[in-house]
Tab-separated table of C-alpha atoms and ligand atoms in Angstrom:
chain	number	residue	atom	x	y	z
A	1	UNK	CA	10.088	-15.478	16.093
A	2	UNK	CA	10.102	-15.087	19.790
A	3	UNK	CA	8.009	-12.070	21.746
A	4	UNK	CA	9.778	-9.731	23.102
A	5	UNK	CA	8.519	-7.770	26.489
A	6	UNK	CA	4.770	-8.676	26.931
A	7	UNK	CA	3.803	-11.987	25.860
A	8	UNK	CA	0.500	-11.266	22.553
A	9	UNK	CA	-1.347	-13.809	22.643
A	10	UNK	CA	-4.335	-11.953	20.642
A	11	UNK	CA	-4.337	-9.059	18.392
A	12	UNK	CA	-7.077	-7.429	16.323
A	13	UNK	CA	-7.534	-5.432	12.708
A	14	UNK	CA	-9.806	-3.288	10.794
A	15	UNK	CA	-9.841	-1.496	7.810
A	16	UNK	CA	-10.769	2.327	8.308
A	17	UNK	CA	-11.550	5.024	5.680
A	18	UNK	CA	-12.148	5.064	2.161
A	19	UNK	CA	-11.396	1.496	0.380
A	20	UNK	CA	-8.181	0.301	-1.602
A	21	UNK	CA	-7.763	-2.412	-3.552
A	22	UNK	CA	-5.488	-4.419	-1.464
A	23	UNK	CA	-6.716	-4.080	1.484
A	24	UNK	CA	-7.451	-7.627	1.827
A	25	UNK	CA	-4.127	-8.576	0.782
A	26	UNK	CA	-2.825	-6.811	3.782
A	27	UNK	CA	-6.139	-8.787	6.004
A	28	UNK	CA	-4.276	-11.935	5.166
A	29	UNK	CA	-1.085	-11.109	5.814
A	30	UNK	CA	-1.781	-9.835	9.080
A	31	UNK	CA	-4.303	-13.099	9.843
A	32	UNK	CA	-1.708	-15.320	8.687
A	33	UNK	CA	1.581	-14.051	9.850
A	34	UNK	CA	-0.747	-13.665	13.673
A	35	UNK	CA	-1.476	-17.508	13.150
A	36	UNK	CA	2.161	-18.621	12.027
A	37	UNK	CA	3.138	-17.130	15.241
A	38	UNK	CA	0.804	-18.529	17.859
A	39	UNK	CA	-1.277	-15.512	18.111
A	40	UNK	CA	-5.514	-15.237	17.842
A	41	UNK	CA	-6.688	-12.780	15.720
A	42	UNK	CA	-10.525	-10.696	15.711
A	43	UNK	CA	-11.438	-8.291	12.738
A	44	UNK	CA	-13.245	-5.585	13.570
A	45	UNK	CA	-16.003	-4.726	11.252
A	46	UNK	CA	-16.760	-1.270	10.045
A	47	UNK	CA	-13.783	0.612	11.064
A	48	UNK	CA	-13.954	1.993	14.987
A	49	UNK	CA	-17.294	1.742	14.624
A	50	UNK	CA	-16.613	-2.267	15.138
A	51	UNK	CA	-14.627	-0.953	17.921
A	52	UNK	CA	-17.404	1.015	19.977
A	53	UNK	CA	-19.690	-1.357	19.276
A	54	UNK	CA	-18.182	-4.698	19.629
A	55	UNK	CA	-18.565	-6.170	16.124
A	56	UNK	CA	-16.185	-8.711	15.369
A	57	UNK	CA	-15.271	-11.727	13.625
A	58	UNK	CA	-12.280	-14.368	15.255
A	59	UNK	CA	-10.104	-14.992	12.053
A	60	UNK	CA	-8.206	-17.671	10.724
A	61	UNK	CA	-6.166	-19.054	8.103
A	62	UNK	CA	-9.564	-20.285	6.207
A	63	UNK	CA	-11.268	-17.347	6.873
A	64	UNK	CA	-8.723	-15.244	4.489
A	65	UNK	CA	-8.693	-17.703	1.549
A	66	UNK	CA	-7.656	-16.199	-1.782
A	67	UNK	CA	-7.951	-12.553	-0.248
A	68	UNK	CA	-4.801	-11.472	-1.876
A	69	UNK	CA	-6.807	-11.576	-5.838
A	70	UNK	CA	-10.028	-9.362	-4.152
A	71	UNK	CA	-10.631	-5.775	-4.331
A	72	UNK	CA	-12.530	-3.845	-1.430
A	73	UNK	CA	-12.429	-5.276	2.035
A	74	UNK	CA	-13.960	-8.322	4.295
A	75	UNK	CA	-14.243	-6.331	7.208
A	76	UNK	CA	-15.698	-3.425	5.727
A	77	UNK	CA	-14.822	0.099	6.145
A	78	UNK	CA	-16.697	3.434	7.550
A	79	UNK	CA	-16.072	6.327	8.672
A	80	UNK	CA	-16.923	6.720	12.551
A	81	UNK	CA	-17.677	10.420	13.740
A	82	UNK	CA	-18.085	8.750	17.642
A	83	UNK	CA	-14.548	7.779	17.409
A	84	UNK	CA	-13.444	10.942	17.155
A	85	UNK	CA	-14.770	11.881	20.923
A	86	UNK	CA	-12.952	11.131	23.828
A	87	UNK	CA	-15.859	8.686	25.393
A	88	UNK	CA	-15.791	6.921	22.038
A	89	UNK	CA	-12.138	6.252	22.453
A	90	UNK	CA	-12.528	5.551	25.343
A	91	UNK	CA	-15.393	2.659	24.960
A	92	UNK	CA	-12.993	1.523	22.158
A	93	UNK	CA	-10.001	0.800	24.617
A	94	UNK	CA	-12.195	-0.473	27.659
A	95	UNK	CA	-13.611	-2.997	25.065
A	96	UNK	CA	-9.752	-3.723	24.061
A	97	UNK	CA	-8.982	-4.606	27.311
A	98	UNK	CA	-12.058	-6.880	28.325
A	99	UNK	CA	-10.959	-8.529	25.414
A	100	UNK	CA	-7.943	-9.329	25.627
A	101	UNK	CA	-6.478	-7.544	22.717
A	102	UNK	CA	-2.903	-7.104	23.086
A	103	UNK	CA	-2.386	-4.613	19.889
A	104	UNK	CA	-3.945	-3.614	16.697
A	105	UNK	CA	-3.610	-3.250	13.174
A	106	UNK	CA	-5.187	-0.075	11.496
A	107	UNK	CA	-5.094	-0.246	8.169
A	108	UNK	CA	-6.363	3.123	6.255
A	109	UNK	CA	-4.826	6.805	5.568
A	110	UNK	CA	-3.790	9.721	7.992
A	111	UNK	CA	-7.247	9.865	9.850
A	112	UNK	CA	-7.453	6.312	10.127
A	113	UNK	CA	-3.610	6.750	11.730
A	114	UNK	CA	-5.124	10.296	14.051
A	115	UNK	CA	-7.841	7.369	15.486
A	116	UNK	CA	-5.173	4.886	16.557
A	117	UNK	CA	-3.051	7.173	18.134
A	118	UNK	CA	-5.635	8.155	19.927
A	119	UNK	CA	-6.575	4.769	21.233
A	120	UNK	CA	-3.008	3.926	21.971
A	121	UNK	CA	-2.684	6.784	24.441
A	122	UNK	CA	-5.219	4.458	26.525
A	123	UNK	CA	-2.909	1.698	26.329
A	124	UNK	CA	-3.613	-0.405	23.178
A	125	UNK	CA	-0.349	-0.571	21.169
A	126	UNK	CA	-1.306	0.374	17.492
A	127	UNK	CA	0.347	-0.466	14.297
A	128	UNK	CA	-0.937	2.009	10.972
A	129	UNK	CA	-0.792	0.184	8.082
A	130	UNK	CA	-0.991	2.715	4.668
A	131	UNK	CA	-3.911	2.275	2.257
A	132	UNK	CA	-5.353	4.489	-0.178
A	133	UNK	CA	-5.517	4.799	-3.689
A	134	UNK	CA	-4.532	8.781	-3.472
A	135	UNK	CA	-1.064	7.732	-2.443
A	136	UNK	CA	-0.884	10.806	-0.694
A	137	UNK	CA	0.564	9.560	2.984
A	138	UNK	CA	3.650	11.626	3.950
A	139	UNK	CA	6.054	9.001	5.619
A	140	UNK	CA	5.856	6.255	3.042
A	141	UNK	CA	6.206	6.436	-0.446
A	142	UNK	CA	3.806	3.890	-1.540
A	143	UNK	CA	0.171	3.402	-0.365
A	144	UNK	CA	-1.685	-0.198	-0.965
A	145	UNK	CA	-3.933	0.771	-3.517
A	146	UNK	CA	-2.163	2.874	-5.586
A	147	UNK	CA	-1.011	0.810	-8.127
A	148	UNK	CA	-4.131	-0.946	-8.455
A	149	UNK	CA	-6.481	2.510	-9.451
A	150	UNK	CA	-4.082	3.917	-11.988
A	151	UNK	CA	-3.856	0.897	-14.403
A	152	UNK	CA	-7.678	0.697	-14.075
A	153	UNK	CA	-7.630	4.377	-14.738
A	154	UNK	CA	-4.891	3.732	-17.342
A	155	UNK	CA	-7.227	0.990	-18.864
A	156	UNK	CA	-10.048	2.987	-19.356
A	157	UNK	CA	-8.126	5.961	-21.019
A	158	UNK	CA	-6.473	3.920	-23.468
A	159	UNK	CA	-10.082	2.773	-24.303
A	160	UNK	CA	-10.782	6.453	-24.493
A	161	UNK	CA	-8.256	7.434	-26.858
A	162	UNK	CA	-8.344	4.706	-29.224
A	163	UNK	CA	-12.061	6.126	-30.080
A	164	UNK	CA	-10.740	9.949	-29.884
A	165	UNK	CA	-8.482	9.108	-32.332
A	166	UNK	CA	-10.813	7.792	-34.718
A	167	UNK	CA	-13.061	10.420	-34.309
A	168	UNK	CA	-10.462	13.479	-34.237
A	169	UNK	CA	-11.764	14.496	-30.418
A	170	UNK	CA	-11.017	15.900	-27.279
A	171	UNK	CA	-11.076	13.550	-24.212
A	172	UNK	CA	-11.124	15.270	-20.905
A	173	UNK	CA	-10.826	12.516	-18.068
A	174	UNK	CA	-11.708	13.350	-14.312
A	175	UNK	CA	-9.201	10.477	-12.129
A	176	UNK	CA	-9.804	10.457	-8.628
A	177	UNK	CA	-7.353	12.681	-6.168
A	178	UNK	CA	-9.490	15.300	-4.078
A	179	UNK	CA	-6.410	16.547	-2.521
A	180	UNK	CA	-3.683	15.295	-4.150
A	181	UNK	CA	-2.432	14.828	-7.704
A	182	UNK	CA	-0.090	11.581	-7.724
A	183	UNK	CA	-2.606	9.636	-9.064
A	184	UNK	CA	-3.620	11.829	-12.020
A	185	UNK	CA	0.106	12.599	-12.735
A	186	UNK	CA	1.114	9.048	-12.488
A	187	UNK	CA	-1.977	8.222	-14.948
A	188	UNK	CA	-1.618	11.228	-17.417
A	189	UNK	CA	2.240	10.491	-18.120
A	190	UNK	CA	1.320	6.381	-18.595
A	191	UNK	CA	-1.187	7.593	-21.036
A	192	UNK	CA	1.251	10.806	-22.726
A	193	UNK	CA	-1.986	13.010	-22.034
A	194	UNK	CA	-1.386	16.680	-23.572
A	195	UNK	CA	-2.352	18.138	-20.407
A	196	UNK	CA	-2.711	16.913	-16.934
A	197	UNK	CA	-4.142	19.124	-14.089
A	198	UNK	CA	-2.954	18.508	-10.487
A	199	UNK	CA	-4.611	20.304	-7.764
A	200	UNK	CA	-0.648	21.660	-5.879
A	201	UNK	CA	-0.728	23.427	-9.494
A	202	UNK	CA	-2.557	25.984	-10.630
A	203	UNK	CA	-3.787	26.569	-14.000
A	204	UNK	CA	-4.138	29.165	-16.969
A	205	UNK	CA	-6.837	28.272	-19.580
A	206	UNK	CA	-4.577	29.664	-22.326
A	207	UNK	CA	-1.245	28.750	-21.655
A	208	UNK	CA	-1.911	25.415	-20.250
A	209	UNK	CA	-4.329	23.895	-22.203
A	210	UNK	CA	-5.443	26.084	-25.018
A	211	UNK	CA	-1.651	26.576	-26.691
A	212	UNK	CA	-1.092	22.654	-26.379
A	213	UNK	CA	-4.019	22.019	-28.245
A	214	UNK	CA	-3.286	24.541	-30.795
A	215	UNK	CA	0.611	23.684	-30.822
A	216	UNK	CA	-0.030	19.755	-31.656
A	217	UNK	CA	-2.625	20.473	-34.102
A	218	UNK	CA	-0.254	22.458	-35.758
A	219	UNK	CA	2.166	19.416	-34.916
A	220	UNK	CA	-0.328	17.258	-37.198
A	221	UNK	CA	-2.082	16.029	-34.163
A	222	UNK	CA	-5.752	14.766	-34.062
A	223	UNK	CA	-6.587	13.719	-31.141
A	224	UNK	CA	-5.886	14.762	-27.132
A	225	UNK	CA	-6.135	13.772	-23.716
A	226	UNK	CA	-6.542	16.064	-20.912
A	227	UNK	CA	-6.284	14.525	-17.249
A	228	UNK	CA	-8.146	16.763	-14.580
A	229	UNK	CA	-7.985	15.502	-11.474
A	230	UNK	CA	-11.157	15.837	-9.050
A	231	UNK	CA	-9.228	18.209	-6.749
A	232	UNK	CA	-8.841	20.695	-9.258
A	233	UNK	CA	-12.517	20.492	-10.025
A	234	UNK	CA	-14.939	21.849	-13.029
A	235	UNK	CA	-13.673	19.303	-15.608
A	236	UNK	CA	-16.641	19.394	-17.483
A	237	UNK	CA	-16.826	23.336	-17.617
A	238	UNK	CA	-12.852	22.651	-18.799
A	239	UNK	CA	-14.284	20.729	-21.006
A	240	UNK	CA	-16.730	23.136	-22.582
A	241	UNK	CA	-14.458	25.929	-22.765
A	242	UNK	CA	-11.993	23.448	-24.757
A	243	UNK	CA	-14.987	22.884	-27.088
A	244	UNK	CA	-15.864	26.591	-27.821
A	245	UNK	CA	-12.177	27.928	-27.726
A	246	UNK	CA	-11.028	25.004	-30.464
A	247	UNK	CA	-13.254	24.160	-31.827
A	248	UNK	CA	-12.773	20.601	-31.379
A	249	UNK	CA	-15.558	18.181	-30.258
A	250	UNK	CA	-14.886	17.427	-26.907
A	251	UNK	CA	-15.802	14.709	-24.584
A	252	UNK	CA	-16.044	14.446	-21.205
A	253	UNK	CA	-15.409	10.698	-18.689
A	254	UNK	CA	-15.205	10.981	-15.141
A	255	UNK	CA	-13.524	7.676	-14.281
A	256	UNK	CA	-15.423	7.582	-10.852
A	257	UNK	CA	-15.284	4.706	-8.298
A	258	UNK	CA	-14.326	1.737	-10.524
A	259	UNK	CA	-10.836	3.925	-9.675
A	260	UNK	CA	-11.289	1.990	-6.029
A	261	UNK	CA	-12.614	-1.394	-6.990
A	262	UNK	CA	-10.512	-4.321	-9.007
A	263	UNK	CA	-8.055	-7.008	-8.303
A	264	UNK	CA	-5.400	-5.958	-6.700
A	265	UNK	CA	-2.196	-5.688	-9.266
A	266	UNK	CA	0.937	-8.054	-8.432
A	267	UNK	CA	2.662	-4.724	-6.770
A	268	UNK	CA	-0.339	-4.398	-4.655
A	269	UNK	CA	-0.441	-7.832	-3.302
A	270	UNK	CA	3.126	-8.198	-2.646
A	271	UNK	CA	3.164	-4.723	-0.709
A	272	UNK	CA	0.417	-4.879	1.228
A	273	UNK	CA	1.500	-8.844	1.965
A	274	UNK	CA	4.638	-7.312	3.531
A	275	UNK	CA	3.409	-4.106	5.254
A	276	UNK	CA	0.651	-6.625	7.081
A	277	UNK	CA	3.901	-9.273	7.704
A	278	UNK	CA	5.825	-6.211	9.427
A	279	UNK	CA	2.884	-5.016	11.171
A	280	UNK	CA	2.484	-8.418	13.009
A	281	UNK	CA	6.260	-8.606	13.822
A	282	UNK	CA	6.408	-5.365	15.318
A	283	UNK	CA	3.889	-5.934	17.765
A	284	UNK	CA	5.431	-8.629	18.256
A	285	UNK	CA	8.686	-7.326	19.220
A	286	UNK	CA	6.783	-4.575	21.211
A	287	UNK	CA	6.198	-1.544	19.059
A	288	UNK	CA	2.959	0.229	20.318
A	289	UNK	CA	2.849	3.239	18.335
A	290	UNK	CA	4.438	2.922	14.493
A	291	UNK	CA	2.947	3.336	10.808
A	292	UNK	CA	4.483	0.766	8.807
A	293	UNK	CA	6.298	2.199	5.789
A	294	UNK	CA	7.462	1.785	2.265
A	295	UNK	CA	10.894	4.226	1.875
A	296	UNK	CA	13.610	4.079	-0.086
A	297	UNK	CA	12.471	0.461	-1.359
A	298	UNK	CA	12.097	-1.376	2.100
A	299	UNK	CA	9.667	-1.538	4.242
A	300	UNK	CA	10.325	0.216	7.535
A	301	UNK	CA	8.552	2.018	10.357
A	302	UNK	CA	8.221	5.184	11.934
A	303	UNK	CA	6.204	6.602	15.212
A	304	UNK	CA	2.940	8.034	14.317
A	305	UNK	CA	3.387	11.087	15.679
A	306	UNK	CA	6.272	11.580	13.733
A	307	UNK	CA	4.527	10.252	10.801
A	308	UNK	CA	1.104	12.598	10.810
A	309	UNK	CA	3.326	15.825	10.707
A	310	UNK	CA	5.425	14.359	7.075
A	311	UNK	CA	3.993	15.517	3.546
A	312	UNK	CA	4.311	14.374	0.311
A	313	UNK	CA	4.859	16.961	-2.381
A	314	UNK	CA	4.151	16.242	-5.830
A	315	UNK	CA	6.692	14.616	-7.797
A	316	UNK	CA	7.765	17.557	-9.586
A	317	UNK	CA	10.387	15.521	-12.007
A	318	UNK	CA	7.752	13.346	-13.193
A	319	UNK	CA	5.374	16.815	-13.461
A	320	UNK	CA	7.962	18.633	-15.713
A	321	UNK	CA	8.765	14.920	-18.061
A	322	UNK	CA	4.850	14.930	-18.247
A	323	UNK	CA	4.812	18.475	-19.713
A	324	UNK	CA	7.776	18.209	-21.605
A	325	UNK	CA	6.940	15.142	-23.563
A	326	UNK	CA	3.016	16.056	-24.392
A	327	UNK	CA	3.096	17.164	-27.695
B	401	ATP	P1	-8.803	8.283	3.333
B	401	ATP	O1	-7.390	8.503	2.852
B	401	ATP	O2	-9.555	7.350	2.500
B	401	ATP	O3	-9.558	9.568	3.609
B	401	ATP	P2	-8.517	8.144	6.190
B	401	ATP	O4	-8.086	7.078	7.123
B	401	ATP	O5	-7.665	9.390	6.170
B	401	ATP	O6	-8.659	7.510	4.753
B	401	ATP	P3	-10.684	9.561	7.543
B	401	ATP	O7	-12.141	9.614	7.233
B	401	ATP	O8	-9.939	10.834	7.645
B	401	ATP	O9	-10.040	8.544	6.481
B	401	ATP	O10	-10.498	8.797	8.961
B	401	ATP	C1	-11.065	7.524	9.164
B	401	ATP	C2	-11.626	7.435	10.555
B	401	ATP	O11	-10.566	7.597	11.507
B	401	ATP	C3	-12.620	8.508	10.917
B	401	ATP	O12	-13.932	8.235	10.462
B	401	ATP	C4	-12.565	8.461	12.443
B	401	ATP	O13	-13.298	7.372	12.938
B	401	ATP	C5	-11.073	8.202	12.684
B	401	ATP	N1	-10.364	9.461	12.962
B	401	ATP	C6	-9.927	10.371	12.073
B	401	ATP	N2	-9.346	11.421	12.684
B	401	ATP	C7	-9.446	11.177	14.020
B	401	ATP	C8	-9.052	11.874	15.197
B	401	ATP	N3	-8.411	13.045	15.155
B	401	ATP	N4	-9.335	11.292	16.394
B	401	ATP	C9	-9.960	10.101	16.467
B	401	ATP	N5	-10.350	9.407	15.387
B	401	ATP	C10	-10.108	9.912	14.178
């Protein structure tokens, strides 16, 4: 496709934040798409911390071999507490220039989005690519990542509940989510858990736990899931109380970080394959400020600025089928 405005000849990436599987996906998509188009590309290692400090790799086709089937990411990611000064943007965009980069591709959540604006008001144009597991990024309804951590979540509970079941248990299950509960609702109605506890919702022992388990024993069942996720905190004191109050032996699995590793799943792959294919063709018709998006099923774009001030609200549908079909 041709450029439009000023020629880019060279553009650069890095992944920023915590890790989602699919990340690299989007790596290659970006590399490639850069390459079809006549364009160099550098990866940044680290986050901004490759940045500041001039770490970098030049990619190429080769160099992003079969990146679409592996979790984590190639460049690395970090958090980078310089970046967030004005003299570490600042180094960041005076390396930029000596370099030759023309725009860049952020890939990471809403801080990772706060940084590139940032650097773009020195001139760099930016391009925000969503990734993170929580699915909790206001302007687009999908995050790479997302898919990816609740089947591994959904895997393990299923694993769970086959042995609750034998043994007539309790299985309270800490997903990951420290500020948001898509993933745990997404998760708890794939796996019909009795209960699942989202942190936009509080709680009452009693009613919302308590009376399920006594209402489907009553119901002839045997055996119950309870999804907690790590916003809400204290699953395993949940888990105690469950114990005493029932009566029930109760167990307690906190998922943990395998939530973040994996292959990426098919949906992964092919979104964060396009979001890193739009990225590339936006700076290259000019944009210099936009997160990519996933709305309404296409993928689109919006400015950042406009983008850091949208929120995602729980799904409360999906909430209320989640609750209604428990027991
Ligand atoms: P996750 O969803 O996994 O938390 P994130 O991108 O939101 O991902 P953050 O730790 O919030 O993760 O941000 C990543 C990095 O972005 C920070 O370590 C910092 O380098 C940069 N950053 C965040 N906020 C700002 C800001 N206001 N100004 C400059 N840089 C920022």
């Amino acid at each position: 496709m041709a450029n439009e405005g000023k020629k880019i000849r060279r553009i650069a990436l890095l992944t920023s934040g915590g890790d989602a599987p699919g990340m690299n996906a989007a790596i290659r998509a970006v590399v490639r798409t850069a390459v079809f188009n006549g364009v160099k590309v550098l990866g940044f290692r680290r986050g901004y911390n490759g940045l500041i400090n001039n770490d970098f790799l030049e990619m190429d086709s080769r160099s992003v071999n079969r990146m679409s089937a592996r979790g984590g990411t190639m460049l690395y990611t970090a958090r980078c507490e310089e970046f967030r000064t004005e003299a570490g943007v600042k180094r960041a965009a005076d390396n930029c220039r000596y370099l030759g980069i023309d725009g860049l591709v952020c890939i990471g959540g809403d801080g990772t989005f706060r940084g590139a604006l940032e650097l773009s008001h020195y001139g760099v144009p930016v391009v925000g690519i969503p990734a993170t597991i929580d699915n909790d990024i206001g302007c687009s309804h999908y995050t790479i990542g997302f898919d990816t951590a609740a089947n591994t979540a959904i895997d393990a509970i299923d694993k769970l509940s086959d042995t609750m079941q034998s043994h007539e248990r309790i299985s309270v299950v800490e997903v990951m989510g420290r500020h948001a509960g898509h993933l745990a609702m997404y998760v708890g109605l794939s796996c019909g858990a009795a209960v699942t506890l989202v942190p936009e919702e509080p709680f009452d022992m009693e009613r919302d736990i308590l009376d399920v388990v006594r209402e489907g024993r009553i119901n002839g069942r045997n055996h119950f899931i309870v999804i907690v996720a790590e916003g809400v905190g204290g699953a395993p004191e949940i888990a105690h109380a469950i114990q005493e109050q029932t009566g029930m032996e109760t167990r307690i699995t906190i998922i943990g970080h395998v939530q973040r590793g994996g292959s990426p799943t098919a949906r992964d792959r092919v979104m964060a394959t396009r979001m890193g294919h739009f990225a590339v063709e936006s700076l290259l018709k000019g944009e210099k400020q936009i997160v990519v998006c996933y709305r309404d099923s296409h993928i689109c774009s919006l400015g950042i600025e406009e983008a850091l001030t949208m929120h995602k609200e729980l799904d409360r549908y999906m909430y209320r089928v989640a609750k209604e079909i428990s027991i």
